[in-house]
Coordinates of C-alpha atoms in Angstrom, one line a residue:
M1 CA 10.3 35.6 18.4
R2 CA 13.8 37.1 18.1
P3 CA 13.9 40.9 17.6
E4 CA 16.4 40.8 14.7
G5 CA 14.0 38.6 12.7
Q6 CA 10.9 40.6 13.3
A7 CA 11.6 43.3 10.8
L8 CA 12.4 40.8 8.0
R9 CA 9.4 38.6 8.8
R10 CA 7.1 41.7 8.9
S11 CA 8.5 43.0 5.6
V12 CA 8.0 39.7 3.8
L13 CA 4.5 39.3 5.1
I14 CA 3.6 42.8 3.9
V15 CA 4.9 42.0 0.4
V16 CA 3.0 38.7 0.3
V17 CA -0.2 40.3 1.4
L18 CA 0.1 43.2 -0.9
A19 CA 1.4 41.3 -4.0
V20 CA -0.4 38.0 -3.6
V21 CA -3.3 38.0 -1.2
L22 CA -4.7 41.5 -1.8
P23 CA -4.9 41.1 -5.6
I24 CA -6.7 37.8 -5.3
V25 CA -9.2 39.1 -2.8
A26 CA -9.7 42.4 -4.7
G27 CA -10.2 40.5 -8.0
A28 CA -12.7 38.1 -6.4
G29 CA -14.5 41.0 -4.8
Q30 CA -14.8 42.8 -8.2
T31 CA -16.1 39.6 -9.8
L32 CA -18.6 39.2 -7.0
R33 CA -19.8 42.8 -7.4
T34 CA -20.3 42.4 -11.2
A35 CA -22.2 39.1 -10.5
F36 CA -24.7 41.2 -8.6
G37 CA -25.0 43.9 -11.2
L38 CA -22.4 46.4 -9.9
H39 CA -20.0 47.5 -12.6
E40 CA -18.6 51.0 -12.7
G41 CA -18.0 51.0 -16.4
L42 CA -21.3 49.6 -17.6
G43 CA -23.5 51.2 -14.9
G44 CA -26.4 49.4 -13.3
G45 CA -27.3 48.7 -9.7
L46 CA -27.6 45.9 -7.2
S47 CA -29.6 43.1 -8.9
L48 CA -30.1 39.4 -9.3
A49 CA -30.6 39.8 -13.0
P50 CA -27.1 38.4 -13.9
W51 CA -28.0 35.1 -12.1
S52 CA -31.3 34.9 -14.0
Q53 CA -29.4 35.5 -17.3
L54 CA -26.9 32.8 -16.3
F55 CA -29.3 30.1 -15.6
A56 CA -31.3 31.0 -18.7
L57 CA -28.3 30.5 -21.0
P58 CA -28.6 27.3 -23.1
G59 CA -26.7 24.3 -21.9
M60 CA -26.0 25.8 -18.4
A61 CA -27.1 22.7 -16.6
T62 CA -25.1 20.4 -18.9
S63 CA -22.0 22.6 -18.3
L64 CA -22.4 22.3 -14.6
R65 CA -22.9 18.5 -14.8
L66 CA -19.9 18.1 -17.0
S67 CA -17.7 20.0 -14.6
L68 CA -18.8 17.8 -11.7
I69 CA -18.4 14.5 -13.5
T70 CA -15.0 15.2 -15.1
G71 CA -13.6 17.1 -12.1
V72 CA -14.6 14.8 -9.3
G73 CA -14.3 11.6 -11.4
S74 CA -10.8 12.3 -12.6
T75 CA -9.5 13.2 -9.1
L76 CA -11.0 10.0 -7.5
L77 CA -9.7 7.8 -10.3
A78 CA -6.2 9.4 -10.2
L79 CA -6.1 9.0 -6.4
I80 CA -7.1 5.3 -6.5
L81 CA -4.6 4.5 -9.3
A82 CA -1.8 6.4 -7.5
L83 CA -2.5 4.4 -4.4
G84 CA -2.2 1.1 -6.3
L85 CA 1.1 2.2 -7.9
C86 CA 2.5 3.5 -4.6
V87 CA 1.8 0.2 -2.9
A88 CA 3.4 -1.7 -5.8
L89 CA 6.5 0.4 -5.9
Q90 CA 6.9 0.4 -2.1
T91 CA 6.4 -3.4 -1.9
S92 CA 8.9 -4.0 -4.7
G93 CA 11.5 -1.6 -3.2
R94 CA 11.5 0.6 -6.4
A95 CA 10.0 3.7 -4.9
G96 CA 13.1 5.8 -5.6
W97 CA 13.3 4.6 -9.2
G98 CA 9.6 5.3 -9.7
A99 CA 9.9 8.9 -8.4
R100 CA 12.8 9.6 -10.8
A101 CA 10.9 8.0 -13.7
L102 CA 8.0 10.4 -13.1
A103 CA 10.0 13.5 -13.9
P104 CA 9.5 13.6 -17.7
V105 CA 5.7 13.4 -17.4
L106 CA 5.6 15.8 -14.5
A107 CA 7.6 18.4 -16.5
V108 CA 5.0 18.5 -19.3
P109 CA 2.4 21.3 -19.0
H110 CA -1.3 20.4 -19.0
A111 CA -2.0 21.8 -22.5
A112 CA 0.8 19.8 -24.1
V113 CA -0.4 16.6 -22.4
A114 CA -3.9 17.3 -23.6
I115 CA -2.8 17.9 -27.2
G116 CA -0.6 14.7 -27.2
F117 CA -3.4 12.7 -25.6
G118 CA -5.8 14.0 -28.3
F119 CA -3.4 13.0 -31.0
L120 CA -3.3 9.6 -29.4
I121 CA -7.0 8.7 -29.0
A122 CA -8.5 10.7 -31.9
P123 CA -10.4 8.6 -34.5
A124 CA -7.4 9.1 -36.8
G125 CA -5.0 9.1 -33.8
W126 CA -1.9 6.9 -33.2
I127 CA -3.8 4.2 -31.4
S128 CA -6.2 3.8 -34.4
R129 CA -3.2 3.7 -36.7
L130 CA -1.5 1.0 -34.7
L131 CA -4.6 -1.1 -34.6
A132 CA -5.6 -0.5 -38.3
A133 CA -3.6 -3.3 -39.8
A134 CA -4.8 -5.9 -37.3
L135 CA -8.5 -4.8 -37.7
G136 CA -8.4 -4.1 -41.4
W137 CA -9.3 -0.4 -41.1
Q138 CA -8.7 1.8 -44.2
D139 CA -10.6 4.8 -42.7
P140 CA -10.7 6.2 -39.2
P141 CA -13.6 4.8 -37.1
L142 CA -16.7 7.0 -36.9
V143 CA -16.5 7.4 -33.1
A144 CA -16.2 10.7 -31.2
T145 CA -13.2 9.9 -29.0
V146 CA -12.1 13.6 -28.5
Q147 CA -14.4 16.3 -27.3
D148 CA -17.1 13.7 -26.7
A149 CA -20.4 14.9 -25.3
A150 CA -19.9 12.8 -22.1
G151 CA -16.5 14.4 -21.3
L152 CA -14.8 11.0 -21.1
A153 CA -11.7 12.2 -23.1
L154 CA -11.3 15.1 -20.7
L155 CA -11.8 12.9 -17.6
L156 CA -9.1 10.4 -18.8
G157 CA -6.8 13.3 -19.9
L158 CA -7.0 14.8 -16.4
V159 CA -6.1 11.4 -14.9
V160 CA -3.1 11.0 -17.3
K161 CA -1.8 14.4 -16.1
E162 CA -2.6 14.3 -12.4
L163 CA -1.7 10.6 -11.7
P164 CA 2.1 11.2 -11.8
F165 CA 1.8 14.2 -9.4
L166 CA -0.3 12.4 -6.9
L167 CA 1.9 9.3 -7.1
L168 CA 5.0 11.5 -6.4
V169 CA 3.2 13.1 -3.5
M170 CA 2.3 9.7 -2.1
L171 CA 5.9 8.4 -2.5
A172 CA 7.3 11.4 -0.7
A173 CA 4.7 11.2 2.1
A174 CA 5.4 7.5 2.5
R175 CA 8.9 8.4 3.6
Q176 CA 7.4 10.1 6.7
V177 CA 5.4 7.1 7.7
P178 CA 6.7 3.9 9.3
V179 CA 5.8 1.7 6.3
A180 CA 8.1 -1.2 7.0
T181 CA 7.2 -1.4 10.7
S182 CA 3.4 -1.3 9.9
L183 CA 3.9 -4.0 7.2
A184 CA 5.8 -6.3 9.6
L185 CA 3.3 -5.8 12.4
G186 CA 0.3 -6.4 10.1
R187 CA 1.8 -9.5 8.5
S188 CA 2.7 -11.0 11.9
L189 CA -1.0 -10.9 12.6
G190 CA -1.8 -12.7 9.4
Y191 CA -2.9 -9.7 7.3
S192 CA -2.0 -9.3 3.6
A193 CA 0.2 -6.4 2.5
A194 CA -2.8 -4.8 0.8
A195 CA -4.9 -5.0 4.0
V196 CA -2.1 -3.4 6.0
W197 CA -1.8 -0.6 3.5
L198 CA -5.5 0.1 3.5
R199 CA -6.1 -0.3 7.3
L200 CA -2.8 1.0 8.8
I201 CA -0.7 2.9 6.4
L202 CA -3.3 4.8 4.4
P203 CA -4.9 6.5 7.5
Q204 CA -1.4 7.8 8.4
L205 CA -0.7 8.8 4.8
W206 CA -3.9 10.8 4.1
P207 CA -3.2 13.8 6.4
L208 CA 0.1 14.3 4.5
I209 CA -1.5 14.2 1.1
R210 CA -4.8 15.9 1.8
L211 CA -3.9 19.4 0.6
P212 CA -2.2 18.2 -2.7
V213 CA -5.3 16.2 -3.4
L214 CA -7.6 19.2 -2.8
V215 CA -5.4 21.3 -5.1
V216 CA -5.8 18.7 -7.8
Q217 CA -9.5 18.6 -7.2
A218 CA -9.8 22.4 -7.4
Y219 CA -7.9 22.4 -10.7
A220 CA -9.9 19.6 -12.2
L221 CA -13.1 21.4 -11.5
S222 CA -12.0 24.7 -13.0
C223 CA -9.5 23.8 -15.7
V224 CA -9.8 25.7 -19.0
D225 CA -6.9 24.7 -21.3
M226 CA -7.3 20.9 -21.1
A227 CA -11.1 21.4 -21.2
I228 CA -10.9 23.4 -24.4
I229 CA -8.7 20.8 -26.1
L230 CA -10.3 17.5 -24.9
G231 CA -13.7 18.5 -23.5
P232 CA -17.0 18.9 -25.3
S233 CA -17.4 22.2 -27.1
N234 CA -21.2 22.8 -27.1
P235 CA -21.9 23.0 -24.3
P236 CA -18.5 23.0 -22.7
T237 CA -17.6 22.7 -19.1
L238 CA -18.5 25.6 -16.8
A239 CA -15.1 27.2 -16.7
V240 CA -14.7 27.1 -20.5
A241 CA -18.2 28.6 -20.9
V242 CA -17.4 31.4 -18.5
T243 CA -14.2 32.2 -20.3
R244 CA -16.1 32.4 -23.6
W245 CA -18.7 34.7 -22.1
F246 CA -16.0 37.0 -20.7
G247 CA -14.6 37.3 -24.3
D248 CA -18.0 37.9 -25.9
P249 CA -18.3 41.1 -28.0
D250 CA -21.5 41.9 -26.2
L251 CA -20.2 43.7 -23.1
A252 CA -23.4 42.9 -21.2
M253 CA -22.3 39.3 -21.1
V254 CA -19.8 40.2 -18.4
Y255 CA -22.8 40.1 -15.9
P256 CA -23.8 36.4 -16.4
A257 CA -20.1 35.6 -17.0
S258 CA -19.2 37.0 -13.5
A259 CA -22.1 35.1 -12.0
G260 CA -20.8 32.0 -13.7
A261 CA -17.3 32.7 -12.2
V262 CA -18.8 33.0 -8.8
L263 CA -20.8 29.8 -9.3
S264 CA -17.5 28.0 -10.4
A265 CA -15.9 29.2 -7.2
A266 CA -18.9 28.0 -5.1
L267 CA -18.8 24.7 -6.9
V268 CA -15.2 24.2 -6.0
A269 CA -15.9 25.2 -2.4
A270 CA -18.8 22.8 -2.2
V271 CA -16.8 19.9 -3.6
L272 CA -13.9 20.6 -1.2
L273 CA -16.3 20.7 1.7
G274 CA -17.7 17.4 0.4
W275 CA -14.2 15.9 0.6
G276 CA -14.0 16.9 4.2
L277 CA -17.4 15.4 5.0
A278 CA -16.5 12.2 3.0
E279 CA -13.3 12.0 5.0
R280 CA -15.2 11.8 8.3
G281 CA -17.7 9.3 6.8
V282 CA -14.9 7.1 5.6
A283 CA -13.1 7.3 9.0
R284 CA -16.3 6.1 10.7
A285 CA -16.9 3.4 8.2
G286 CA -13.3 2.4 8.5
L287 CA -13.6 1.8 12.2
I288 CA -16.6 -0.5 11.6
W289 CA -14.6 -2.3 8.9
L290 CA -11.6 -2.7 11.2
R291 CA -13.8 -4.1 14.1
R292 CA -15.2 -6.8 11.8
G293 CA -11.8 -8.2 11.3
G294 CA -10.9 -10.2 8.2
R295 CA -7.5 -10.7 6.7
G296 CA -8.1 -8.6 3.6
R297 CA -7.5 -11.1 0.8
A298 CA -9.8 -9.3 -1.6
E299 CA -8.0 -6.0 -1.2
A300 CA -4.9 -7.4 -2.8
G301 CA -6.7 -8.0 -6.1
V302 CA -8.2 -4.5 -6.0
L303 CA -4.8 -2.9 -5.5
R304 CA -3.2 -5.1 -8.2
L305 CA -5.9 -4.0 -10.6
A306 CA -5.4 -0.3 -9.6
S307 CA -1.6 -0.6 -10.1
G308 CA -2.1 -2.3 -13.5
L309 CA -4.4 0.4 -14.7
G310 CA -2.1 3.0 -13.3
V311 CA 0.8 1.6 -15.4
A312 CA -1.5 1.7 -18.4
V313 CA -2.3 5.4 -17.7
L314 CA 1.3 6.3 -17.3
G315 CA 2.0 4.5 -20.6
L316 CA -0.7 6.7 -22.3
G317 CA 1.1 9.8 -20.9
I318 CA 4.5 8.7 -22.3
A319 CA 2.8 7.7 -25.6
A320 CA 1.2 11.2 -25.8
L321 CA 4.7 12.8 -25.6
V322 CA 6.1 10.4 -28.2
V323 CA 3.2 11.2 -30.7
L324 CA 3.8 14.9 -30.1
I325 CA 7.4 14.6 -31.2
L326 CA 6.4 12.4 -34.2
W327 CA 3.9 15.0 -35.5
S328 CA 6.4 17.9 -35.0
F329 CA 8.8 16.2 -37.4
A330 CA 6.3 14.6 -39.8
F331 CA 5.9 15.9 -43.3
R332 CA 3.3 13.4 -44.6
W333 CA 1.5 11.0 -42.4
S334 CA -1.6 9.5 -43.9
F335 CA -4.1 7.1 -42.2
P336 CA -3.6 4.2 -41.6
D337 CA 0.2 4.3 -41.6
P338 CA 1.6 3.7 -38.1
L339 CA 4.5 6.1 -38.7
P340 CA 5.0 9.1 -40.9
E341 CA 5.8 8.4 -44.6
S342 CA 8.2 11.3 -44.7
W343 CA 9.9 13.7 -42.3
S344 CA 10.7 17.4 -42.4
L345 CA 12.5 20.1 -40.3
R346 CA 10.7 22.9 -42.1
L347 CA 8.7 24.1 -39.1
W348 CA 11.6 23.8 -36.7
A349 CA 13.9 25.7 -39.1
N350 CA 11.5 28.6 -39.3
P351 CA 11.3 30.2 -35.9
Q352 CA 10.2 33.5 -37.5
G353 CA 7.1 31.8 -38.6
G354 CA 5.6 32.1 -35.1
W355 CA 7.1 29.8 -32.5
G356 CA 10.2 31.8 -32.0
R357 CA 8.4 34.8 -30.6
A358 CA 6.1 32.7 -28.5
A359 CA 9.1 30.7 -27.1
G360 CA 10.9 33.9 -26.4
Y361 CA 8.0 35.3 -24.4
T362 CA 7.5 32.0 -22.6
L363 CA 11.2 31.8 -21.6
G364 CA 11.5 35.4 -20.6
L365 CA 8.3 35.3 -18.5
G366 CA 9.3 32.0 -16.9
L367 CA 12.7 33.2 -15.9
A368 CA 11.4 36.5 -14.5
V369 CA 8.5 35.0 -12.6
T370 CA 10.7 32.2 -11.2
A371 CA 13.4 34.6 -10.0
L372 CA 10.9 36.8 -8.4
C373 CA 9.1 34.0 -6.6
L374 CA 12.2 32.2 -5.6
T375 CA 13.6 35.4 -4.0
L376 CA 10.4 35.9 -2.1
A377 CA 10.3 32.3 -0.9
V378 CA 13.9 32.4 0.3
A379 CA 13.2 35.7 2.2
W380 CA 10.1 34.1 3.8
L381 CA 11.9 31.0 5.0
E382 CA 14.9 33.0 6.2
A383 CA 12.6 35.3 8.1
E384 CA 11.1 32.3 9.8
D385 CA 14.6 31.1 10.8
R386 CA 15.8 34.5 12.1
S387 CA 12.6 35.0 14.1
R388 CA 12.7 31.4 15.4
A389 CA 8.9 31.3 15.1
P390 CA 7.0 28.4 13.5
R391 CA 4.8 29.1 10.5
A392 CA 1.2 29.8 11.6
A393 CA -1.7 28.0 10.1
W394 CA -3.0 31.2 8.6
A395 CA 0.4 31.7 6.8
T396 CA 0.0 28.2 5.3
A397 CA -3.5 29.1 4.2
L398 CA -2.1 32.2 2.4
I399 CA 0.3 30.0 0.5
Y400 CA -2.4 27.5 -0.7
L401 CA -5.1 30.2 -1.3
P402 CA -4.2 30.8 -5.1
L403 CA -4.2 27.0 -5.7
L404 CA -7.6 26.3 -4.1
L405 CA -9.5 29.2 -5.7
P406 CA -10.5 28.7 -9.4
Q407 CA -8.6 31.1 -11.6
I408 CA -11.7 32.1 -13.5
G409 CA -13.2 33.2 -10.1
F410 CA -11.0 36.2 -9.7
L411 CA -8.9 36.8 -12.8
Y412 CA -11.6 38.9 -14.5
G413 CA -12.0 41.2 -11.5
L414 CA -8.2 41.4 -11.2
N415 CA -8.0 42.3 -14.9
L416 CA -10.4 45.2 -14.3
L417 CA -8.2 46.4 -11.4
F418 CA -5.1 46.2 -13.5
L419 CA -6.8 48.1 -16.3
R420 CA -7.5 51.0 -13.9
M421 CA -3.8 50.9 -12.9
G422 CA -2.8 50.9 -16.5
L423 CA -1.0 47.5 -16.3
T424 CA -3.3 45.3 -18.5
G425 CA -1.8 44.2 -21.8
G426 CA 1.8 44.5 -20.7
V427 CA 4.5 42.1 -19.6
A428 CA 4.5 43.4 -16.0
A429 CA 0.8 42.5 -15.6
V430 CA 1.4 38.9 -16.9
I431 CA 4.5 38.5 -14.6
W432 CA 2.4 39.6 -11.6
A433 CA -0.5 37.4 -12.5
Q434 CA 1.6 34.3 -13.1
A435 CA 3.5 34.9 -9.8
L436 CA 0.2 34.5 -7.9
F437 CA 0.3 30.8 -9.0
V438 CA 4.1 30.2 -9.2
F439 CA 4.9 31.4 -5.7
P440 CA 2.8 28.8 -3.8
Y441 CA 4.5 25.9 -5.7
V442 CA 8.0 27.3 -5.1
M443 CA 7.2 27.7 -1.4
I444 CA 5.8 24.2 -1.1
A445 CA 8.8 22.7 -2.9
L446 CA 11.4 24.6 -0.9
S447 CA 9.9 24.6 2.6
E448 CA 10.7 21.0 3.7
P449 CA 14.3 20.9 2.4
W450 CA 14.9 24.3 4.0
R451 CA 13.5 23.2 7.4
G452 CA 15.4 19.9 7.1
L453 CA 18.8 21.6 6.9
D454 CA 21.1 20.3 9.7
P455 CA 21.1 23.1 12.4
A456 CA 24.6 22.1 13.4
L457 CA 25.9 23.7 10.2
I458 CA 24.3 27.0 11.2
R459 CA 25.5 26.8 14.8
T460 CA 29.0 26.0 13.6
A461 CA 29.1 29.0 11.3
A462 CA 27.7 31.3 14.1
S463 CA 30.3 30.0 16.5
L464 CA 33.0 31.1 14.0
G465 CA 31.6 34.6 14.0
A466 CA 29.4 34.5 10.8
G467 CA 26.5 36.9 10.9
A468 CA 23.0 36.1 9.7
N469 CA 23.6 37.3 6.2
R470 CA 26.9 35.4 5.8
R471 CA 25.3 32.3 7.2
L472 CA 22.6 32.7 4.5
F473 CA 24.8 33.2 1.5
S474 CA 27.8 31.1 2.6
V475 CA 26.1 28.1 4.3
K476 CA 22.4 27.8 3.6
L477 CA 22.2 28.7 -0.1
P478 CA 25.2 26.7 -1.2
T479 CA 24.1 23.7 0.9
L480 CA 20.5 23.9 -0.4
L481 CA 21.5 24.6 -4.0
G482 CA 19.9 21.3 -5.2
P483 CA 16.5 21.8 -3.6
I484 CA 16.6 25.5 -4.6
L485 CA 17.1 24.6 -8.3
V486 CA 14.4 22.0 -8.1
A487 CA 12.0 24.5 -6.7
A488 CA 13.0 26.9 -9.4
A489 CA 12.4 24.3 -12.1
I490 CA 9.0 23.6 -10.6
G491 CA 8.2 27.3 -10.6
F492 CA 9.4 27.6 -14.2
A493 CA 7.2 24.7 -15.3
V494 CA 4.2 26.2 -13.6
S495 CA 4.9 29.6 -15.4
V496 CA 5.2 27.9 -18.8
A497 CA 1.8 26.2 -18.2
Q498 CA -0.1 29.3 -17.3
Y499 CA -2.9 29.9 -19.8
L500 CA -5.7 32.0 -18.3
P501 CA -3.5 34.5 -16.5
T502 CA -1.6 35.2 -19.7
L503 CA -4.8 35.4 -21.7
F504 CA -6.6 37.8 -19.4
M505 CA -3.7 40.0 -18.3
G506 CA -1.9 40.0 -21.6
A507 CA -5.1 41.2 -23.4
G508 CA -4.2 39.0 -26.4
R509 CA -0.9 40.9 -26.9
I510 CA 1.4 38.4 -25.1
A511 CA 1.5 35.2 -27.2
T512 CA 3.2 32.4 -25.2
L513 CA 3.5 28.8 -26.1
A514 CA 0.6 28.0 -23.8
T515 CA -1.8 30.4 -25.4
E516 CA -0.7 29.6 -28.9
A517 CA -0.9 25.9 -28.4
V518 CA -4.5 26.0 -27.0
T519 CA -5.5 28.3 -29.8
L520 CA -4.0 26.2 -32.5
A521 CA -5.3 22.9 -31.0
S522 CA -8.6 23.4 -32.7
G523 CA -6.9 23.8 -36.1
S524 CA -6.3 21.1 -38.7
D525 CA -2.5 21.1 -39.0
R526 CA -1.2 18.7 -36.4
R527 CA 2.4 19.4 -37.4
V528 CA 2.2 23.1 -36.3
V529 CA 0.3 22.1 -33.1
G530 CA 2.8 19.4 -32.4
T531 CA 5.7 21.9 -32.7
Y532 CA 4.3 24.3 -30.2
A533 CA 3.3 21.5 -27.8
V534 CA 6.8 19.9 -28.0
L535 CA 8.4 23.3 -27.3
Q536 CA 6.1 23.9 -24.3
A537 CA 7.1 20.5 -22.9
A538 CA 10.8 20.9 -23.7
L539 CA 11.3 24.1 -21.8
P540 CA 10.2 22.7 -18.4
F541 CA 12.0 19.4 -19.1
A542 CA 15.2 21.3 -19.8
A543 CA 14.8 23.2 -16.5
Y544 CA 14.4 19.9 -14.6
V545 CA 17.5 18.5 -16.3
L546 CA 19.5 21.6 -15.3
A547 CA 18.2 21.5 -11.8
L548 CA 19.6 18.0 -11.4
A549 CA 22.8 18.4 -13.4
V550 CA 24.2 21.7 -12.0
P551 CA 24.6 20.4 -8.4
R552 CA 26.1 17.2 -9.7
V553 CA 28.7 19.1 -11.6
L554 CA 29.5 21.7 -9.0
Y555 CA 29.5 19.2 -6.1
R556 CA 30.8 16.2 -8.0
N557 CA 33.2 15.5 -5.1
R558 CA 30.5 16.1 -2.4
R559 CA 27.9 13.4 -2.7
A560 CA 25.7 14.8 0.1
L561 CA 25.3 18.1 -1.7
R562 CA 24.3 16.8 -5.2
G563 CA 20.6 17.2 -4.5
G564 CA 17.7 15.3 -6.1
M565 CA 14.1 15.4 -7.0

């Protein structure tokens, strides 16, 4: 390690530990203490009574079962469909086009996708309206297609949102695997392309996509915003139930609520451990499968089916965005009309009616959080370069920690700590809380492009007498402008989507598009809900457009510096 980089590396590590890791650990510790009866404000001593209260609450077993079914089921289904689409795109040579086409869906926050998907599949939704003429319907079908007791709407909604992310991760990872060589080798031995993918390429691909899959799994098990909009309401999933208990007027409910938050974290940990055990089991079974031989003719049909279903799911995601836009401009839209009878700009022309303030908070918070996290990420990566020391495994664990822990597991405890510090209910507390989740995504997005920068550029600048700071500001940052802006766009999109951190740390005083959209989703006026959801989707999409457009304008005569997704 070079001495000149040690100070910067140490400083960045201290900031990350104090600002990111310590709040999470302290918040989780406070929640754990409350789960066992230790709460300074309410008194009480060490006890298992909160757990007895938790399991005595009506619907507890159902909530736990719903969380497992929707969380694990959606992740597995999204992973399978993403694999089918990845194989189809790679085989057809359209992988680059597919990655670019995913940007609009990826930019949309979870709550907006859930609202649009609900508008799509509801009994009086757009699908029913489009089918009404052919089926002779004059009234909506009497079927619970949203917030159904089995949680199928939530499961499918999670697949709609997570499939594009997993597909993009797979397409990016496939560039690091010798796909063409493996296909040529396998086909020369008489294997189908599908068999080669499953037997040769997928085992090389899995280590590269394992962590993103686990992040998706952790979110699916503990999501609150999508579960409120699409999931059953009585009883709801475990994370939604815990959120409600924390907001109960009876302060004593914080005890079983804290126990439920700890249980939610334990559930996530158990399922992630199950993925690790399943990986070993599949590896052993795969060896047996390989030794038995066979040319894998059946696998081609399975992957074709997965790719076809994947295209249908992506189509549902796009249709969800379209129906959001339709409802935001609709004035009168009666069933079974396939399109609105009349249109209106009344809601859009009246920002003072509510959405203007929420959009202002969302934009301001997003810009502040993104700037803060981007600065910290650049400092971290620059410290690695100057010290010439590779990132340790524990440092990578620090980055992924906020993404693998369920938010409900530590946000209540963190809220108590912020309350003692006098921060709760203010913008500073919300910025800090959102940064806990934005920073990991910014780091992940920026790390590979930063490490992939041609070292010859840095050596040339150094040979011309440029110091470390000048190399950073005159060479690295301008050269990496495209990836930096993309990382900023990702961070901004994550900030716009934050629901629980804003709800807990804002104490109901900071109304963003995410909190307002989830609250209004249970209302009856789809036009208002559609307006908020469209705005929530439009802000991240605009950030992605700017991230792609700015380098192309600034470096229009330098093709290699134009950047990309």
